PDB file of N, CA and C in Angstrom:
ATOM      1  N   UNK H  17       2.177   4.422  12.040  1.00  0.00           N
ATOM      2  CA  UNK H  17       0.931   4.362  13.243  1.00  0.00           C
ATOM      3  C   UNK H  17       0.450   6.010  13.505  1.00  0.00           C
ATOM      4  N   UNK H  18       1.056   7.127  13.679  1.00  0.00           N
ATOM      5  CA  UNK H  18       0.439   8.148  13.749  1.00  0.00           C
ATOM      6  C   UNK H  18      -0.475   8.530  12.801  1.00  0.00           C
ATOM      7  N   UNK H  19      -0.048   8.367  11.397  1.00  0.00           N
ATOM      8  CA  UNK H  19      -1.130   8.694  10.415  1.00  0.00           C
ATOM      9  C   UNK H  19      -2.668   7.959  10.497  1.00  0.00           C
ATOM     10  N   UNK H  20      -2.412   6.551  11.229  1.00  0.00           N
ATOM     11  CA  UNK H  20      -3.742   5.853  11.314  1.00  0.00           C
ATOM     12  C   UNK H  20      -4.604   6.750  12.401  1.00  0.00           C
ATOM     13  N   UNK H  21      -3.786   7.203  13.407  1.00  0.00           N
ATOM     14  CA  UNK H  21      -4.729   8.076  14.599  1.00  0.00           C
ATOM     15  C   UNK H  21      -5.283   9.372  13.774  1.00  0.00           C
ATOM     16  N   UNK H  22      -4.670  10.108  12.924  1.00  0.00           N
ATOM     17  CA  UNK H  22      -4.847  11.043  12.501  1.00  0.00           C
ATOM     18  C   UNK H  22      -6.074  11.036  11.324  1.00  0.00           C
ATOM     19  N   UNK H  23      -6.084   9.679  10.654  1.00  0.00           N
ATOM     20  CA  UNK H  23      -7.027   9.511   9.634  1.00  0.00           C
ATOM     21  C   UNK H  23      -8.234   9.181  10.440  1.00  0.00           C
ATOM     22  N   UNK H  24      -8.229   8.332  11.688  1.00  0.00           N
ATOM     23  CA  UNK H  24      -9.504   8.165  12.568  1.00  0.00           C
ATOM     24  C   UNK H  24      -9.853   9.300  12.781  1.00  0.00           C
ATOM     25  N   UNK H  25      -9.102  10.383  13.138  1.00  0.00           N
ATOM     26  CA  UNK H  25      -9.763  11.573  14.161  1.00  0.00           C
ATOM     27  C   UNK H  25     -10.391  12.172  12.759  1.00  0.00           C
ATOM     28  N   UNK H  26      -9.842  12.410  11.758  1.00  0.00           N
ATOM     29  CA  UNK H  26     -10.645  13.123  10.525  1.00  0.00           C
ATOM     30  C   UNK H  26     -11.977  12.410  10.053  1.00  0.00           C
ATOM     31  N   UNK H  27     -11.570  11.187  10.460  1.00  0.00           N
ATOM     32  CA  UNK H  27     -13.330  10.379   9.866  1.00  0.00           C
ATOM     33  C   UNK H  27     -13.966  10.876  11.288  1.00  0.00           C
ATOM     34  N   UNK H  28     -13.781  10.581  12.254  1.00  0.00           N
ATOM     35  CA  UNK H  28     -14.855  10.985  13.493  1.00  0.00           C
ATOM     36  C   UNK H  28     -15.338  12.527  13.435  1.00  0.00           C
ATOM     37  N   UNK H  29     -14.456  13.287  13.020  1.00  0.00           N
ATOM     38  CA  UNK H  29     -14.736  14.796  12.871  1.00  0.00           C
ATOM     39  C   UNK H  29     -15.725  15.021  11.475  1.00  0.00           C
ATOM     40  N   UNK H  30     -15.474  14.389  10.470  1.00  0.00           N
ATOM     41  CA  UNK H  30     -16.391  14.568   9.426  1.00  0.00           C
ATOM     42  C   UNK H  30     -17.827  14.054   9.491  1.00  0.00           C
ATOM     43  N   UNK H  31     -17.554  12.641  10.134  1.00  0.00           N
ATOM     44  CA  UNK H  31     -18.806  11.951  10.778  1.00  0.00           C
ATOM     45  C   UNK H  31     -19.846  13.111  11.262  1.00  0.00           C
ATOM     46  N   UNK H  32     -19.206  13.662  12.475  1.00  0.00           N
ATOM     47  CA  UNK H  32     -20.028  14.389  13.462  1.00  0.00           C
ATOM     48  C   UNK H  32     -20.631  15.815  12.444  1.00  0.00           C
ATOM     49  N   UNK H  33     -19.416  16.401  11.510  1.00  0.00           N
ATOM     50  CA  UNK H  33     -19.838  17.460  10.948  1.00  0.00           C
ATOM     51  C   UNK H  33     -21.204  17.207  10.146  1.00  0.00           C
ATOM     52  N   UNK H  34     -20.959  16.240   9.498  1.00  0.00           N
ATOM     53  CA  UNK H  34     -21.839  16.018   8.465  1.00  0.00           C
ATOM     54  C   UNK H  34     -23.369  15.677   9.013  1.00  0.00           C
ATOM     55  N   UNK H  35     -23.426  14.768  10.019  1.00  0.00           N
ATOM     56  CA  UNK H  35     -24.357  14.515  10.672  1.00  0.00           C
ATOM     57  C   UNK H  35     -25.120  15.918  11.222  1.00  0.00           C
ATOM     58  N   UNK H  36     -24.502  16.606  11.929  1.00  0.00           N
ATOM     59  CA  UNK H  36     -24.931  17.763  12.403  1.00  0.00           C
ATOM     60  C   UNK H  36     -25.771  19.138  11.339  1.00  0.00           C
ATOM     61  N   UNK H  37     -24.743  19.000  10.142  1.00  0.00           N
ATOM     62  CA  UNK H  37     -25.331  19.836   8.934  1.00  0.00           C
ATOM     63  C   UNK H  37     -26.678  19.032   8.424  1.00  0.00           C
ATOM     64  N   UNK H  38     -26.834  17.511   8.361  1.00  0.00           N
ATOM     65  CA  UNK H  38     -27.978  16.689   7.904  1.00  0.00           C
ATOM     66  C   UNK H  38     -29.161  17.069   8.991  1.00  0.00           C
ATOM     67  N   UNK H  39     -28.949  17.563  10.302  1.00  0.00           N
ATOM     68  CA  UNK H  39     -29.848  17.498  11.437  1.00  0.00           C
ATOM     69  C   UNK H  39     -30.277  18.709  11.114  1.00  0.00           C
ATOM     70  N   UNK H  40     -29.668  19.812  10.944  1.00  0.00           N
ATOM     71  CA  UNK H  40     -30.168  21.086  10.725  1.00  0.00           C
ATOM     72  C   UNK H  40     -30.780  21.300   9.547  1.00  0.00           C
ATOM     73  N   UNK H  41     -30.668  20.707   8.238  1.00  0.00           N
ATOM     74  CA  UNK H  41     -31.239  20.641   7.066  1.00  0.00           C
ATOM     75  C   UNK H  41     -32.678  19.970   7.261  1.00  0.00           C
ATOM     76  N   UNK H  42     -32.823  18.970   8.123  1.00  0.00           N
ATOM     77  CA  UNK H  42     -33.798  17.782   8.061  1.00  0.00           C
ATOM     78  C   UNK H  42     -34.780  18.757   8.967  1.00  0.00           C
ATOM     79  N   UNK H  43     -34.575  19.503  10.091  1.00  0.00           N
ATOM     80  CA  UNK H  43     -35.072  20.192  10.958  1.00  0.00           C
ATOM     81  C   UNK H  43     -35.814  21.364  10.025  1.00  0.00           C
ATOM     82  N   UNK H  44     -35.320  22.249   9.135  1.00  0.00           N
ATOM     83  CA  UNK H  44     -35.498  22.993   8.456  1.00  0.00           C
ATOM     84  C   UNK H  44     -36.972  22.575   7.329  1.00  0.00           C
ATOM     85  N   UNK H  45     -36.740  21.224   6.893  1.00  0.00           N
ATOM     86  CA  UNK H  45     -38.185  20.778   6.169  1.00  0.00           C
ATOM     87  C   UNK H  45     -39.139  20.609   6.763  1.00  0.00           C
ATOM     88  N   UNK H  46     -39.453  20.688   8.168  1.00  0.00           N
ATOM     89  CA  UNK H  46     -40.267  20.644   8.903  1.00  0.00           C
ATOM     90  C   UNK H  46     -41.192  19.370   8.326  1.00  0.00           C
ATOM     91  N   UNK H  47     -40.834  18.128   8.701  1.00  0.00           N
ATOM     92  CA  UNK H  47     -41.416  16.996   8.064  1.00  0.00           C
ATOM     93  C   UNK H  47     -42.555  16.714   8.810  1.00  0.00           C
ATOM     94  N   UNK H  48     -42.947  17.388  10.169  1.00  0.00           N
ATOM     95  CA  UNK H  48     -44.185  17.318  10.679  1.00  0.00           C
ATOM     96  C   UNK H  48     -45.446  17.546   9.810  1.00  0.00           C
ATOM     97  N   UNK H  49     -45.326  18.428   8.861  1.00  0.00           N
ATOM     98  CA  UNK H  49     -46.355  19.181   7.977  1.00  0.00           C
ATOM     99  C   UNK H  49     -46.727  17.978   7.182  1.00  0.00           C
ATOM    100  N   UNK H  50     -45.839  16.999   6.692  1.00  0.00           N
ATOM    101  CA  UNK H  50     -46.182  16.118   5.508  1.00  0.00           C
ATOM    102  C   UNK H  50     -46.526  14.531   6.121  1.00  0.00           C
ATOM    103  N   UNK H  51     -45.912  14.431   7.569  1.00  0.00           N
ATOM    104  CA  UNK H  51     -46.239  13.090   7.820  1.00  0.00           C
ATOM    105  C   UNK H  51     -46.747  13.521   9.502  1.00  0.00           C
ATOM    106  N   UNK H  52     -47.840  13.070   9.967  1.00  0.00           N
ATOM    107  CA  UNK H  52     -48.435  13.302  11.157  1.00  0.00           C
ATOM    108  C   UNK H  52     -47.626  12.304  11.929  1.00  0.00           C
ATOM    109  N   UNK H  53     -46.895  13.120  12.988  1.00  0.00           N
ATOM    110  CA  UNK H  53     -45.968  12.753  13.806  1.00  0.00           C
ATOM    111  C   UNK H  53     -46.322  12.825  15.241  1.00  0.00           C
ATOM    112  N   UNK H  54     -46.155  11.843  16.020  1.00  0.00           N
ATOM    113  CA  UNK H  54     -46.168  12.341  17.561  1.00  0.00           C
ATOM    114  C   UNK H  54     -44.977  12.866  18.069  1.00  0.00           C
ATOM    115  N   UNK H  55     -44.933  13.414  19.188  1.00  0.00           N
ATOM    116  CA  UNK H  55     -43.541  14.218  19.651  1.00  0.00           C
ATOM    117  C   UNK H  55     -42.417  13.308  19.591  1.00  0.00           C
ATOM    118  N   UNK H  56     -42.377  12.145  20.333  1.00  0.00           N
ATOM    119  CA  UNK H  56     -41.115  11.418  20.694  1.00  0.00           C
ATOM    120  C   UNK H  56     -40.545  10.579  19.483  1.00  0.00           C
ATOM    121  N   UNK H  57     -41.639   9.932  18.862  1.00  0.00           N
ATOM    122  CA  UNK H  57     -41.396   9.205  17.707  1.00  0.00           C
ATOM    123  C   UNK H  57     -40.928  10.239  16.488  1.00  0.00           C
ATOM    124  N   UNK H  58     -41.543  11.236  16.460  1.00  0.00           N
ATOM    125  CA  UNK H  58     -41.178  12.057  15.251  1.00  0.00           C
ATOM    126  C   UNK H  58     -39.787  12.909  15.537  1.00  0.00           C
ATOM    127  N   UNK H  59     -39.458  13.004  16.773  1.00  0.00           N
ATOM    128  CA  UNK H  59     -38.016  13.510  16.920  1.00  0.00           C
ATOM    129  C   UNK H  59     -36.967  12.376  16.690  1.00  0.00           C
ATOM    130  N   UNK H  60     -37.360  11.328  17.205  1.00  0.00           N
ATOM    131  CA  UNK H  60     -36.504  10.120  16.852  1.00  0.00           C
ATOM    132  C   UNK H  60     -36.341   9.914  15.500  1.00  0.00           C
ATOM    133  N   UNK H  61     -37.461  10.112  14.504  1.00  0.00           N
ATOM    134  CA  UNK H  61     -37.265   9.711  13.101  1.00  0.00           C
ATOM    135  C   UNK H  61     -36.299  10.795  12.342  1.00  0.00           C
ATOM    136  N   UNK H  62     -36.267  12.058  13.077  1.00  0.00           N
ATOM    137  CA  UNK H  62     -35.634  13.141  12.644  1.00  0.00           C
ATOM    138  C   UNK H  62     -34.066  12.796  12.643  1.00  0.00           C
ATOM    139  N   UNK H  63     -33.824  12.525  14.067  1.00  0.00           N
ATOM    140  CA  UNK H  63     -32.487  12.097  14.315  1.00  0.00           C
ATOM    141  C   UNK H  63     -31.924  10.914  13.726  1.00  0.00           C
ATOM    142  N   UNK H  64     -32.656   9.998  13.411  1.00  0.00           N
ATOM    143  CA  UNK H  64     -32.235   8.724  12.654  1.00  0.00           C
ATOM    144  C   UNK H  64     -32.053   9.288  11.202  1.00  0.00           C
ATOM    145  N   UNK H  65     -32.851   9.656  10.412  1.00  0.00           N
ATOM    146  CA  UNK H  65     -32.911  10.167   9.120  1.00  0.00           C
ATOM    147  C   UNK H  65     -31.556  11.022   8.938  1.00  0.00           C
ATOM    148  N   UNK H  66     -31.216  11.957   9.744  1.00  0.00           N
ATOM    149  CA  UNK H  66     -30.188  12.853   9.914  1.00  0.00           C
ATOM    150  C   UNK H  66     -28.833  11.848  10.192  1.00  0.00           C
ATOM    151  N   UNK H  67     -28.936  10.992  10.985  1.00  0.00           N
ATOM    152  CA  UNK H  67     -27.608  10.140  10.874  1.00  0.00           C
ATOM    153  C   UNK H  67     -27.323   9.628   9.661  1.00  0.00           C
ATOM    154  N   UNK H  68     -28.523   8.866   8.898  1.00  0.00           N
ATOM    155  CA  UNK H  68     -28.437   8.060   7.776  1.00  0.00           C
ATOM    156  C   UNK H  68     -27.823   9.238   6.624  1.00  0.00           C
ATOM    157  N   UNK H  69     -28.177  10.299   6.457  1.00  0.00           N
ATOM    158  CA  UNK H  69     -27.805  11.307   5.588  1.00  0.00           C
ATOM    159  C   UNK H  69     -26.400  11.466   5.760  1.00  0.00           C
ATOM    160  N   UNK H  70     -26.286  12.096   7.130  1.00  0.00           N
ATOM    161  CA  UNK H  70     -25.104  12.549   7.348  1.00  0.00           C
ATOM    162  C   UNK H  70     -23.676  11.604   7.207  1.00  0.00           C
ATOM    163  N   UNK H  71     -24.059  10.258   7.739  1.00  0.00           N
ATOM    164  CA  UNK H  71     -23.251   9.065   7.509  1.00  0.00           C
ATOM    165  C   UNK H  71     -22.667   9.293   6.073  1.00  0.00           C
ATOM    166  N   UNK H  72     -24.305   8.854   5.032  1.00  0.00           N
ATOM    167  CA  UNK H  72     -23.665   8.463   3.671  1.00  0.00           C
ATOM    168  C   UNK H  72     -22.970   9.785   3.068  1.00  0.00           C
ATOM    169  N   UNK H  73     -23.464  10.739   3.363  1.00  0.00           N
ATOM    170  CA  UNK H  73     -22.645  12.040   2.661  1.00  0.00           C
ATOM    171  C   UNK H  73     -21.211  12.162   3.206  1.00  0.00           C
ATOM    172  N   UNK H  74     -20.979  11.941   4.615  1.00  0.00           N
ATOM    173  CA  UNK H  74     -19.409  11.780   5.115  1.00  0.00           C
ATOM    174  C   UNK H  74     -18.542  10.464   4.600  1.00  0.00           C
ATOM    175  N   UNK H  75     -19.297   9.427   4.291  1.00  0.00           N
ATOM    176  CA  UNK H  75     -18.390   8.498   3.765  1.00  0.00           C
ATOM    177  C   UNK H  75     -18.172   8.906   2.255  1.00  0.00           C
ATOM    178  N   UNK H  76     -19.089   9.330   1.226  1.00  0.00           N
ATOM    179  CA  UNK H  76     -19.054   9.814   0.044  1.00  0.00           C
ATOM    180  C   UNK H  76     -17.745  10.803   0.299  1.00  0.00           C
ATOM    181  N   UNK H  77     -17.807  11.671   1.017  1.00  0.00           N
ATOM    182  CA  UNK H  77     -16.853  12.752   0.994  1.00  0.00           C
ATOM    183  C   UNK H  77     -15.439  12.140   1.368  1.00  0.00           C
ATOM    184  N   UNK H  78     -15.301  11.267   2.456  1.00  0.00           N
ATOM    185  CA  UNK H  78     -13.897  10.541   2.954  1.00  0.00           C
ATOM    186  C   UNK H  78     -13.370   9.830   1.560  1.00  0.00           C
ATOM    187  N   UNK H  79     -14.101   8.847   1.068  1.00  0.00           N
ATOM    188  CA  UNK H  79     -13.895   8.261  -0.064  1.00  0.00           C
ATOM    189  C   UNK H  79     -13.376   8.978  -1.174  1.00  0.00           C
ATOM    190  N   UNK H  80     -13.922   9.961  -1.723  1.00  0.00           N
ATOM    191  CA  UNK H  80     -13.270  10.847  -2.541  1.00  0.00           C
ATOM    192  C   UNK H  80     -11.874  11.358  -2.262  1.00  0.00           C
ATOM    193  N   UNK H  81     -11.897  11.884  -1.050  1.00  0.00           N
ATOM    194  CA  UNK H  81     -10.429  12.189  -0.323  1.00  0.00           C
ATOM    195  C   UNK H  81      -9.328  11.126  -0.553  1.00  0.00           C
ATOM    196  N   UNK H  82      -9.552  10.091  -0.058  1.00  0.00           N
ATOM    197  CA  UNK H  82      -8.700   9.004  -0.121  1.00  0.00           C
ATOM    198  C   UNK H  82      -8.533   8.382  -1.142  1.00  0.00           C
ATOM    199  N   UNK H  83      -9.284   8.590  -2.393  1.00  0.00           N
ATOM    200  CA  UNK H  83      -9.143   8.247  -3.393  1.00  0.00           C
ATOM    201  C   UNK H  83      -8.347   9.301  -4.111  1.00  0.00           C
ATOM    202  N   UNK H  84      -8.399  10.582  -3.979  1.00  0.00           N
ATOM    203  CA  UNK H  84      -7.585  11.358  -4.646  1.00  0.00           C
ATOM    204  C   UNK H  84      -6.127  11.180  -3.944  1.00  0.00           C
ATOM    205  N   UNK H  85      -6.163  10.916  -2.663  1.00  0.00           N
ATOM    206  CA  UNK H  85      -4.778  10.505  -2.072  1.00  0.00           C
ATOM    207  C   UNK H  85      -3.860   9.710  -2.806  1.00  0.00           C
ATOM    208  N   UNK H  86      -4.916   8.305  -3.102  1.00  0.00           N
ATOM    209  CA  UNK H  86      -4.241   7.284  -3.795  1.00  0.00           C
ATOM    210  C   UNK H  86      -3.827   7.521  -5.111  1.00  0.00           C
ATOM    211  N   UNK H  87      -4.491   8.501  -5.710  1.00  0.00           N
ATOM    212  CA  UNK H  87      -3.761   8.763  -7.183  1.00  0.00           C
ATOM    213  C   UNK H  87      -2.490   8.999  -7.424  1.00  0.00           C
ATOM    214  N   UNK H  88      -1.848   9.452  -6.161  1.00  0.00           N
ATOM    215  CA  UNK H  88      -0.192   9.579  -6.355  1.00  0.00           C
ATOM    216  C   UNK H  88       0.273   8.597  -6.556  1.00  0.00           C
ATOM    217  N   UNK H  89      -0.114   6.990  -6.265  1.00  0.00           N
ATOM    218  CA  UNK H  89       0.646   5.990  -6.426  1.00  0.00           C
ATOM    219  C   UNK H  89       0.407   5.563  -8.087  1.00  0.00           C
ATOM    220  N   UNK H  90      -0.366   5.986  -8.505  1.00  0.00           N
ATOM    221  CA  UNK H  90      -0.762   5.739  -9.834  1.00  0.00           C
ATOM    222  C   UNK H  90       0.416   6.471 -10.869  1.00  0.00           C
ATOM    223  N   UNK H  91       0.851   7.839 -10.284  1.00  0.00           N
ATOM    224  CA  UNK H  91       1.566   8.907 -10.945  1.00  0.00           C
ATOM    225  C   UNK H  91       3.028   8.250 -10.739  1.00  0.00           C
ATOM    226  N   UNK H  92       3.555   7.570  -9.594  1.00  0.00           N
ATOM    227  CA  UNK H  92       4.755   7.133  -9.158  1.00  0.00           C
ATOM    228  C   UNK H  92       5.326   6.056  -9.955  1.00  0.00           C
TER     229      UNK H  92
END
């Protein structure tokens, strides 16, 4: 039961970490140069794109880690 809690904590931390990294990255692109955006919808678009990219990258990262952990069962 303790490992499930640790796994959930690691998952939440990686989601937040990757979403934050994606947010910083998307802000550096200066998307407003390419797409004419108003103030509030533009900021909302940046946040939603950051969440989508961060979630996808984090899910991939976690999937790779958990699959590597499960390779032990192949060897045993």
